[in-house]
XYZ file of C-alpha atoms in Angstrom:
616
model
C -9.886 -26.212 48.162
C -8.820 -28.995 46.134
C -5.867 -28.199 43.620
C -5.824 -30.139 40.322
C -4.112 -29.500 37.341
C -5.972 -29.364 33.541
C -4.641 -29.938 30.499
C -5.467 -27.069 27.351
C -4.525 -28.553 24.127
C -4.064 -25.423 21.384
C -2.173 -25.447 18.040
C 0.839 -24.288 20.035
C 0.786 -27.125 21.919
C -0.694 -28.665 25.268
C -0.062 -26.655 28.334
C -0.714 -27.681 32.234
C -3.055 -25.356 34.112
C -2.802 -25.163 38.219
C -6.740 -24.400 39.364
C -9.157 -25.454 41.858
C -12.443 -27.507 41.167
C -14.074 -24.323 42.848
C -12.584 -21.706 40.809
C -15.000 -19.988 38.586
C -14.973 -20.558 34.719
C -13.653 -16.457 34.303
C -10.723 -17.004 36.589
C -9.990 -20.438 34.959
C -9.959 -18.540 31.348
C -7.959 -15.665 32.476
C -4.954 -18.407 33.520
C -5.482 -19.480 30.195
C -5.041 -16.193 28.443
C -1.848 -15.482 30.539
C -0.156 -19.290 30.388
C -0.589 -19.269 26.124
C -0.380 -15.292 25.648
C -3.956 -15.155 24.187
C -5.705 -11.926 23.340
C -8.862 -11.384 25.496
C -11.250 -12.542 22.356
C -11.289 -14.599 19.343
C -10.820 -18.316 20.819
C -13.263 -20.736 22.521
C -12.820 -23.497 25.239
C -14.301 -26.692 24.450
C -14.324 -30.136 26.319
C -14.869 -31.994 23.351
C -11.958 -32.189 20.184
C -15.273 -32.046 18.194
C -15.667 -28.433 19.045
C -18.729 -29.605 21.477
C -19.163 -28.594 25.215
C -18.046 -25.234 25.051
C -16.914 -23.663 28.630
C -18.641 -20.236 28.575
C -17.028 -17.214 30.206
C -18.700 -16.642 33.737
C -18.292 -15.457 37.219
C -20.366 -17.729 38.977
C -20.221 -21.151 37.536
C -17.275 -23.129 39.031
C -15.302 -25.848 36.841
C -16.842 -28.389 38.815
C -20.078 -27.473 37.291
C -18.866 -28.404 34.282
C -17.399 -31.634 35.324
C -13.791 -30.625 35.065
C -11.494 -33.046 36.936
C -7.850 -33.472 37.557
C -6.196 -34.641 34.143
C -8.552 -33.875 32.017
C -8.025 -32.470 28.541
C -9.944 -29.451 27.846
C -9.723 -28.190 23.549
C -8.880 -24.475 22.813
C -10.101 -23.005 19.079
C -8.646 -19.837 17.832
C -10.601 -18.444 14.993
C -9.095 -17.730 11.699
C -10.108 -15.046 9.356
C -11.010 -16.000 6.201
C -8.214 -15.049 3.769
C -6.296 -17.202 1.039
C -3.336 -18.958 3.101
C -3.027 -22.509 1.866
C 0.338 -23.403 0.929
C 0.865 -22.415 -2.840
C 1.676 -25.054 -5.618
C 5.265 -26.029 -5.999
C 5.903 -23.604 -8.493
C 7.642 -20.235 -9.023
C 4.311 -18.918 -10.064
C 2.021 -19.135 -7.282
C -1.358 -18.013 -8.600
C -4.935 -18.808 -7.726
C -7.592 -18.002 -10.380
C -10.360 -19.392 -8.031
C -13.611 -16.994 -7.517
C -13.651 -18.606 -3.861
C -10.449 -16.442 -3.268
C -10.501 -12.383 -3.314
C -7.643 -9.964 -3.054
C -7.804 -7.562 0.072
C -9.410 -5.057 -0.446
C -7.649 -1.996 -2.162
C -8.575 0.407 0.334
C -6.752 -0.962 3.367
C -3.418 -1.310 1.266
C -1.214 1.614 0.497
C 0.520 0.550 -3.078
C 3.874 2.281 -3.499
C 3.415 5.282 -5.865
C 5.410 3.358 -8.575
C 3.395 0.354 -8.562
C 0.108 2.691 -8.509
C 1.915 4.449 -11.869
C 2.675 1.142 -13.607
C -0.646 -0.517 -12.979
C -2.383 2.411 -15.347
C 0.474 1.764 -17.798
C -0.650 -1.046 -21.087
C 3.346 -1.181 -21.351
C 2.700 -2.390 -24.854
C 6.055 -2.322 -26.845
C 5.339 -0.153 -30.011
C 6.750 -0.910 -33.418
C 7.999 1.241 -36.504
C 6.333 -0.110 -39.860
C 9.041 -2.477 -41.660
C 9.857 -1.429 -44.743
C 9.940 -5.152 -46.230
C 7.646 -6.617 -44.663
C 4.339 -4.249 -43.694
C 2.357 -3.636 -47.475
C -0.449 -1.580 -46.010
C -1.185 2.018 -45.333
C 0.708 4.015 -42.919
C -2.314 4.021 -40.482
C -2.810 0.229 -40.706
C -1.048 -2.787 -38.603
C -0.356 -6.159 -39.218
C 1.403 -8.943 -37.529
C 5.239 -7.471 -38.208
C 4.362 -3.905 -36.476
C 1.357 -4.532 -33.914
C 2.821 -3.600 -30.330
C 4.057 -6.306 -28.487
C 2.910 -6.825 -25.178
C 5.268 -6.186 -22.518
C 6.009 -9.983 -21.505
C 7.063 -11.071 -25.252
C 9.495 -13.959 -24.894
C 11.029 -12.955 -28.259
C 11.180 -9.585 -27.688
C 13.129 -9.894 -24.290
C 15.641 -12.323 -25.257
C 16.499 -10.192 -28.214
C 16.826 -7.141 -26.629
C 20.495 -5.646 -26.355
C 21.300 -6.650 -23.611
C 18.978 -9.634 -23.320
C 16.370 -9.286 -20.519
C 16.482 -12.395 -18.492
C 13.571 -11.586 -16.298
C 10.521 -9.970 -17.104
C 9.169 -7.209 -14.886
C 6.661 -7.604 -12.004
C 4.427 -5.573 -14.054
C 4.925 -7.657 -17.262
C 4.406 -10.734 -14.739
C 1.004 -9.519 -13.683
C 0.002 -8.715 -17.121
C 0.831 -11.848 -18.619
C -1.177 -13.498 -15.506
C -4.288 -11.588 -16.714
C -3.912 -11.878 -20.273
C -6.679 -14.891 -20.091
C -10.384 -14.612 -21.235
C -11.444 -13.195 -17.568
C -8.325 -10.587 -17.820
C -7.239 -11.236 -14.646
C -10.614 -10.545 -12.820
C -10.064 -13.027 -10.196
C -6.100 -12.994 -10.275
C -4.965 -13.700 -6.441
C -1.211 -13.856 -5.498
C -0.388 -16.167 -2.672
C 3.035 -16.359 -0.694
C 4.727 -19.746 -0.296
C 4.032 -21.688 3.079
C 6.322 -23.793 4.524
C 4.200 -23.860 7.963
C 1.579 -26.138 8.908
C -2.105 -24.566 8.602
C -3.395 -23.570 11.763
C -6.699 -25.026 13.464
C -6.826 -28.296 12.594
C -8.829 -30.293 14.892
C -8.441 -33.491 13.478
C -5.305 -34.659 15.238
C -2.936 -33.777 18.086
C -0.724 -30.675 17.357
C 2.595 -31.179 15.805
C 4.884 -33.684 16.621
C 1.238 -35.809 17.409
C 0.006 -35.587 13.650
C -0.790 -34.127 10.616
C -2.737 -34.884 7.843
C -3.441 -33.587 4.240
C -6.010 -30.665 4.710
C -3.267 -28.808 7.463
C 0.353 -30.028 5.899
C 2.274 -27.591 3.516
C 2.861 -28.962 0.119
C 6.138 -29.839 -1.126
C 7.874 -27.219 -3.002
C 10.089 -27.685 -6.357
C 12.665 -24.808 -6.477
C 12.126 -23.124 -10.082
C 14.292 -19.899 -10.993
C 11.878 -16.615 -10.931
C 10.704 -15.405 -14.241
C 10.220 -12.304 -13.113
C 12.141 -9.679 -10.687
C 10.457 -6.719 -8.297
C 13.626 -4.562 -9.258
C 14.996 -4.475 -13.277
C 17.644 -1.857 -12.104
C 19.555 -0.388 -9.731
C 21.171 2.972 -10.222
C 24.037 4.907 -7.890
C 23.392 8.703 -8.916
C 26.839 9.288 -8.516
C 29.836 7.693 -7.821
C 30.737 9.715 -4.872
C 27.707 8.063 -2.911
C 29.851 4.678 -3.037
C 33.524 6.328 -2.551
C 33.494 7.155 0.933
C 31.914 3.502 1.822
C 34.801 2.181 -0.258
C 37.667 4.194 1.721
C 36.760 2.508 4.524
C 37.856 -0.988 3.405
C 40.926 1.138 1.521
C 41.632 2.415 4.866
C 41.612 -0.244 7.398
C 41.334 -3.247 5.517
C 38.138 -4.711 6.998
C 34.785 -5.246 5.203
C 31.937 -2.833 5.292
C 28.111 -2.633 5.218
C 25.440 -0.071 4.465
C 22.144 0.546 3.760
C 20.721 1.970 0.441
C 18.529 4.852 0.857
C 16.759 6.405 -2.262
C 13.289 5.458 -4.588
C 11.737 4.168 -6.820
C 11.494 4.910 -10.128
C 10.226 3.950 -13.722
C 12.916 2.092 -15.603
C 12.154 2.712 -19.194
C 14.791 -0.047 -20.882
C 12.545 -2.433 -19.406
C 9.109 -2.814 -20.563
C 6.706 -1.853 -17.256
C 10.359 -2.196 -15.469
C 11.220 -0.541 -11.853
C 14.674 1.015 -10.818
C 15.881 1.401 -7.290
C 17.584 5.015 -7.464
C 20.252 5.002 -4.864
C 21.281 8.450 -3.412
C 23.035 7.551 -0.121
C 24.406 5.155 1.775
C 24.028 4.858 5.487
C 26.472 2.851 7.800
C 24.504 0.888 10.618
C 26.885 0.400 13.954
C 29.094 -2.787 13.207
C 32.267 -4.911 13.258
C 34.093 -5.541 10.493
C 37.330 -7.842 10.011
C 38.982 -8.672 6.402
C 36.421 -11.756 6.205
C 33.313 -10.947 8.079
C 30.890 -8.418 8.993
C 28.778 -8.542 12.529
C 25.737 -6.115 12.344
C 24.919 -4.339 15.891
C 22.063 -3.142 17.501
C 21.120 0.083 16.059
C 19.208 2.646 18.324
C 19.109 5.259 15.476
C 17.211 2.916 13.195
C 13.854 4.415 13.379
C 15.648 7.916 13.460
C 17.179 7.449 10.209
C 14.004 6.268 8.629
C 11.839 8.979 9.627
C 14.711 11.554 8.263
C 14.768 9.488 5.038
C 11.136 10.168 4.852
C 11.154 13.758 4.985
C 13.815 13.826 2.419
C 11.319 11.995 0.009
C 13.550 8.574 0.496
C 13.185 4.976 2.048
C 15.402 2.253 2.516
C 15.612 0.345 -0.886
C 18.430 -2.322 -0.299
C 21.779 -3.327 1.505
C 25.352 -2.954 0.161
C 28.018 -4.905 1.572
C 32.230 -5.420 0.496
C 34.123 -8.702 -0.281
C 37.197 -7.299 -1.455
C 40.845 -8.924 -1.359
C 43.601 -6.579 -2.350
C 45.661 -8.113 -5.345
C 48.564 -5.854 -6.419
C 48.824 -3.408 -4.279
C 50.900 -0.837 -6.454
C 48.237 -1.008 -9.464
C 45.114 -0.853 -7.016
C 43.822 -4.132 -8.234
C 41.489 -6.933 -6.291
C 41.107 -10.324 -6.322
C 38.102 -12.183 -8.670
C 36.557 -14.044 -6.242
C 32.648 -14.307 -6.933
C 31.073 -15.820 -10.871
C 29.610 -18.967 -12.379
C 32.058 -21.264 -10.972
C 32.333 -20.319 -7.422
C 29.306 -18.410 -6.567
C 27.709 -15.319 -6.702
C 25.989 -15.055 -3.024
C 26.927 -17.222 -0.612
C 23.846 -19.112 1.445
C 24.712 -17.237 4.549
C 24.259 -13.708 2.340
C 21.063 -14.975 0.615
C 19.517 -16.093 4.103
C 20.204 -12.645 5.187
C 18.621 -11.144 1.779
C 15.722 -13.054 2.266
C 15.709 -11.673 6.069
C 15.890 -8.006 4.849
C 13.391 -8.660 1.856
C 10.850 -10.263 4.173
C 11.243 -7.079 6.890
C 10.654 -5.030 3.680
C 7.616 -6.339 1.870
C 6.021 -5.048 -1.397
C 1.982 -3.729 -0.566
C 0.081 -5.710 -3.343
C -3.567 -5.687 -3.341
C -3.649 -8.519 -5.362
C -2.333 -10.555 -2.449
C -4.560 -12.149 -0.039
C -2.188 -10.834 2.790
C -1.885 -7.267 1.305
C 1.820 -7.883 0.146
C 3.565 -9.749 -1.938
C 7.572 -10.155 -2.732
C 9.881 -7.689 -1.655
C 11.661 -4.354 -3.840
C 14.523 -4.616 -1.220
C 17.897 -4.858 -3.034
C 21.331 -6.541 -2.373
C 24.715 -4.917 -3.964
C 27.843 -6.659 -3.173
C 31.443 -5.035 -4.112
C 33.845 -7.174 -4.952
C 36.542 -7.770 -7.612
C 35.267 -8.069 -11.447
C 37.138 -10.219 -14.144
C 39.097 -7.468 -14.833
C 40.434 -7.283 -11.085
C 38.389 -4.054 -10.649
C 36.257 -3.145 -8.452
C 32.583 -4.389 -9.405
C 29.216 -3.994 -8.615
C 26.681 -6.503 -8.489
C 23.071 -6.699 -8.091
C 20.955 -9.495 -6.463
C 17.680 -10.260 -5.474
C 16.257 -13.724 -3.649
C 13.002 -15.235 -5.161
C 9.834 -15.136 -3.654
C 10.368 -19.306 -2.437
C 13.725 -18.364 -0.407
C 12.038 -15.234 1.172
C 9.391 -18.341 2.414
C 11.937 -20.471 3.505
C 13.650 -17.943 5.173
C 10.635 -16.727 6.526
C 9.601 -20.245 7.975
C 13.456 -20.808 8.949
C 13.721 -23.928 6.922
C 16.996 -23.024 4.950
C 20.763 -23.156 6.338
C 23.578 -22.762 5.176
C 25.989 -25.507 5.172
C 28.874 -25.666 7.053
C 32.128 -26.341 4.474
C 30.425 -24.642 0.962
C 29.499 -21.349 1.086
C 27.342 -21.657 -2.573
C 25.591 -24.480 -1.156
C 22.249 -24.147 0.980
C 20.796 -26.817 3.129
C 16.903 -27.243 4.287
C 16.212 -28.408 7.545
C 14.645 -31.952 8.232
C 11.300 -32.362 10.502
C 11.766 -32.183 14.259
C 9.471 -32.407 17.352
C 9.417 -28.342 17.204
C 8.845 -27.797 13.903
C 7.802 -29.803 10.383
C 9.561 -29.226 7.436
C 7.973 -29.801 3.831
C 10.363 -31.682 1.522
C 12.118 -29.151 -1.339
C 13.379 -30.333 -4.541
C 15.340 -28.998 -7.179
C 15.590 -30.432 -10.569
C 18.680 -30.461 -12.466
C 20.461 -32.593 -15.571
C 22.568 -36.055 -14.767
C 25.303 -36.755 -16.283
C 23.395 -38.120 -19.727
C 21.946 -35.042 -19.777
C 18.395 -36.334 -18.425
C 16.498 -34.357 -16.096
C 16.534 -35.584 -12.561
C 14.819 -33.909 -9.372
C 16.801 -33.762 -6.113
C 15.938 -33.361 -2.372
C 17.600 -29.934 -1.333
C 19.665 -31.603 0.802
C 22.196 -29.526 -0.098
C 20.776 -27.223 -2.848
C 22.903 -24.798 -5.162
C 22.084 -21.734 -3.969
C 21.689 -19.962 -7.441
C 18.053 -21.600 -7.460
C 16.934 -18.917 -5.439
C 19.061 -15.747 -6.941
C 17.830 -12.939 -9.185
C 20.164 -10.815 -10.917
C 19.636 -7.160 -10.795
C 21.798 -4.788 -12.798
C 23.787 -2.165 -10.793
C 25.454 0.913 -12.247
C 25.810 4.480 -12.649
C 24.418 7.260 -14.686
C 26.277 8.695 -18.062
C 25.800 11.742 -16.274
C 25.930 11.922 -12.549
C 22.599 12.784 -10.613
C 22.540 14.980 -7.118
C 20.005 14.424 -5.155
C 22.598 15.800 -2.101
C 25.708 18.699 -2.553
C 28.102 17.334 -4.856
C 31.048 17.505 -2.340
C 34.030 16.403 -4.527
C 36.155 19.055 -3.289
C 36.942 20.418 0.191
C 36.336 18.512 3.169
C 33.527 15.893 3.260
C 31.744 15.843 6.816
C 32.298 12.312 8.494
C 30.259 9.417 8.286
C 28.462 7.919 11.083
C 29.551 4.955 12.979
C 33.375 5.102 12.359
C 34.620 5.977 15.785
C 36.621 2.683 15.437
C 38.842 3.986 12.663
C 39.063 7.759 14.303
C 36.567 9.564 11.786
C 33.860 11.103 14.221
C 30.719 12.741 13.874
C 31.309 15.487 16.667
C 30.673 19.109 17.370
C 34.038 19.915 16.294
C 33.539 17.943 13.039
C 30.399 20.366 12.106
C 32.178 23.638 12.944
C 34.665 22.541 10.446
C 32.492 21.155 7.853
C 30.515 24.152 7.929
C 33.247 27.131 7.912
C 34.315 25.623 4.485
C 30.739 27.485 3.499
C 29.417 31.274 3.182
C 25.937 32.131 4.363
C 24.541 32.081 1.011
C 25.623 28.658 1.013
C 23.537 27.717 3.894
C 21.235 25.096 1.798
C 24.389 23.591 0.076
C 26.008 22.747 3.270
C 23.060 21.203 4.637
C 21.917 19.059 1.623
C 25.063 16.095 2.700
C 22.940 12.792 4.153
C 25.713 12.490 6.750
C 25.068 15.851 8.508
C 21.448 15.756 8.730
C 22.220 11.729 10.172
C 24.266 13.747 12.895
C 22.048 16.697 13.374
C 18.854 13.828 14.079
C 20.685 12.058 16.575
C 23.003 13.993 18.534
C 21.907 14.558 21.913
C 23.558 17.402 22.385
C 21.979 19.879 19.835
C 18.413 21.240 20.128
C 17.448 19.845 16.926
C 15.285 16.409 17.388
C 11.865 16.670 16.113
C 12.660 19.989 14.133
C 14.291 18.764 11.182
C 11.588 18.316 8.964
C 11.126 21.963 7.171
C 14.928 21.729 6.816
C 14.269 18.279 4.930
C 11.738 19.875 3.115
C 14.022 22.762 1.849
C 16.679 20.063 0.615
C 14.063 17.623 -1.120
C 12.820 20.689 -3.283
C 16.067 22.536 -3.542
C 14.709 25.650 -1.762
C 17.017 27.963 -0.805
C 14.599 30.734 0.565
C 12.826 27.831 2.558
C 16.483 26.893 4.387
C 17.172 30.233 4.729
C 14.093 30.845 6.667
C 14.696 27.384 8.839
C 18.120 28.728 9.921
C 16.616 31.844 11.520
C 14.770 29.453 14.019
C 15.369 29.189 17.578
C 16.972 25.860 17.150
C 19.361 26.861 14.441
C 20.072 29.992 16.600
C 20.665 28.196 19.785
C 23.573 26.033 17.562
C 25.152 28.956 16.271
C 25.371 30.396 20.071
C 26.640 27.157 21.184
C 29.488 27.316 18.240
C 30.160 31.033 19.086
C 30.385 30.052 22.961
C 32.979 27.167 21.922
C 35.449 29.342 19.274
C 37.968 31.710 20.341
C 37.901 34.877 17.417
C 38.631 33.352 13.920
C 41.357 35.369 11.489
C 39.258 34.684 8.382
C 35.633 34.364 9.825
C 33.311 33.302 6.958
C 30.072 35.824 6.779
C 27.925 37.911 9.148
C 27.814 37.275 12.795
C 24.477 35.373 12.998
C 25.934 32.702 10.686
C 29.489 32.271 12.352
C 31.253 29.183 11.712
C 34.120 29.484 13.174
C 36.528 26.254 13.809
C 36.088 25.210 17.754
C 39.049 22.700 16.492
C 41.786 25.801 16.644
C 40.631 27.036 20.076
C 43.389 27.571 21.929
C 44.563 25.760 25.649
C 42.204 26.293 28.059
C 39.070 27.230 26.077
C 35.547 25.253 25.540
C 36.141 21.884 24.069
C 34.106 19.030 23.299
C 34.191 15.620 24.446
C 35.345 12.946 22.223
C 33.529 10.466 23.864
C 29.944 12.313 24.724
C 30.133 15.583 22.568
C 29.121 17.417 25.805
C 30.281 21.203 25.474
C 32.708 21.803 28.295
C 33.614 25.153 29.224
C 36.637 25.388 30.836
C 40.276 24.109 30.418
C 39.845 21.010 33.078
C 41.315 17.509 31.815
C 38.161 15.425 32.342
C 34.450 16.003 31.094
C 31.428 17.445 33.333
C 29.184 15.297 31.639
C 30.642 11.580 31.765
C 34.159 12.346 33.387
C 36.224 10.840 30.883
C 39.615 12.702 29.409
C 39.806 15.076 26.981
C 42.779 13.245 24.853
């Protein structure tokens, strides 16, 4: 059996395949599929670059029968679905109105409820009759009182406060204002990658042509935004989050869970209403935050979905104490320094790419993102301030295609990679004014990161809202992933927390996001996969449904664990079936909960029966 090497060229590069001239075609194709990690179908092998001489699958024919010899080059072609993925124009308005392109079938895209609602609204800005300029009867309209379109520039500019960015749905209305009324409007994401499937030259770095080469990009400040306001339901959501910095001096990061709602202060606007902050595993210092792998990420997202919530953004602190006696913090971020660093923008772009907005007007079924960024830092009055942002769709593309990196010495500047043998990077430009006031175009090496920033106001309501219980009094349930500062979510914390409530306050006790996180992730409790009914009761504020769930087998088992772990309490709350006595007050020798693995030990030994670690 004569061994030979055959080269196979694909859009990913060239691979050398070891085989024999007497090997069957099916065996040879299987080797190619394994070596190039290809699916079973959707690709064809040819002898010539121009897609002639197809080598068809056969278990009887051999390589020699096709005239394949040692050192030959074969060409692999992968079928590309007919979608509109051409590189967008160098503009912040990636719009195509060609009738040859069409949005993805609406039946295959599940849009967010807020998008479905706003797409059915006309968004017109209604104006009253002007007593000085309107000389018609009350039932008529003139140029001075006719309703304005939601994208009217004069209205947005003269609004108090001014609206710097039109809403995304107002932007869509503007795109569809022509004679066709948006009939063929298709939104396209910017692409920074070589278009696959070109057979006119070898794969990069062997060559490139105008057909597959991505267009150069000129950065423009985005005129619209996907979210127009970030609203924290009440201050008690952020106070525990800020307390981490107050107690340790280290920075902290969290994910925002809430819902998208209609923001009526902006025509066709969207508001991200925040109901809770989840703190993932992380390592913080006074100057940095390092995110760690979160084994419970899917569990938390499922829990939030059962509560009618979703992940709407992320929040992080950048706080430096100024005067400890006055409680002031240093003002670090403004137009003279930076609002977000390039590194933070890249992370924001990465997260926005992870949470894209579904869109039936996009050929890919998604366009942009509603995922928001909130930075907590000192404001101009040296008080703790909250600033919201998103990065532009152009920035999302640059991050997704790994073109944008931070600079070493200037946090407010980004840098576009240069092309290498591994990656082709298109030219990226931005426009600015020179010392004489003339507009000049510069290569984005480096580039001011402000060109890709979109500001989103972040605020608190005048009257606090509560998806979960208002726990301004009493002992709150500990937050997750804070063992480094001595705050533990364990069985003792559960009992101490529940002891604050009487039996008729069961729904109030359960309406705590961090408590539900503990119940959903604790291995020692039999509640995993059994919280949907309780979450539904919390979402609907249904005390009857919550009480009914508490009578179930799973929660009854938790009560039995509490009773087994507790000594008699001098002042028990409520009846025997919801006895919530404090396990932390057990006498010496009674059952105790391991602080490391949360296993309940039914003896007075010093070491845990489960993990073997000491009690203290």
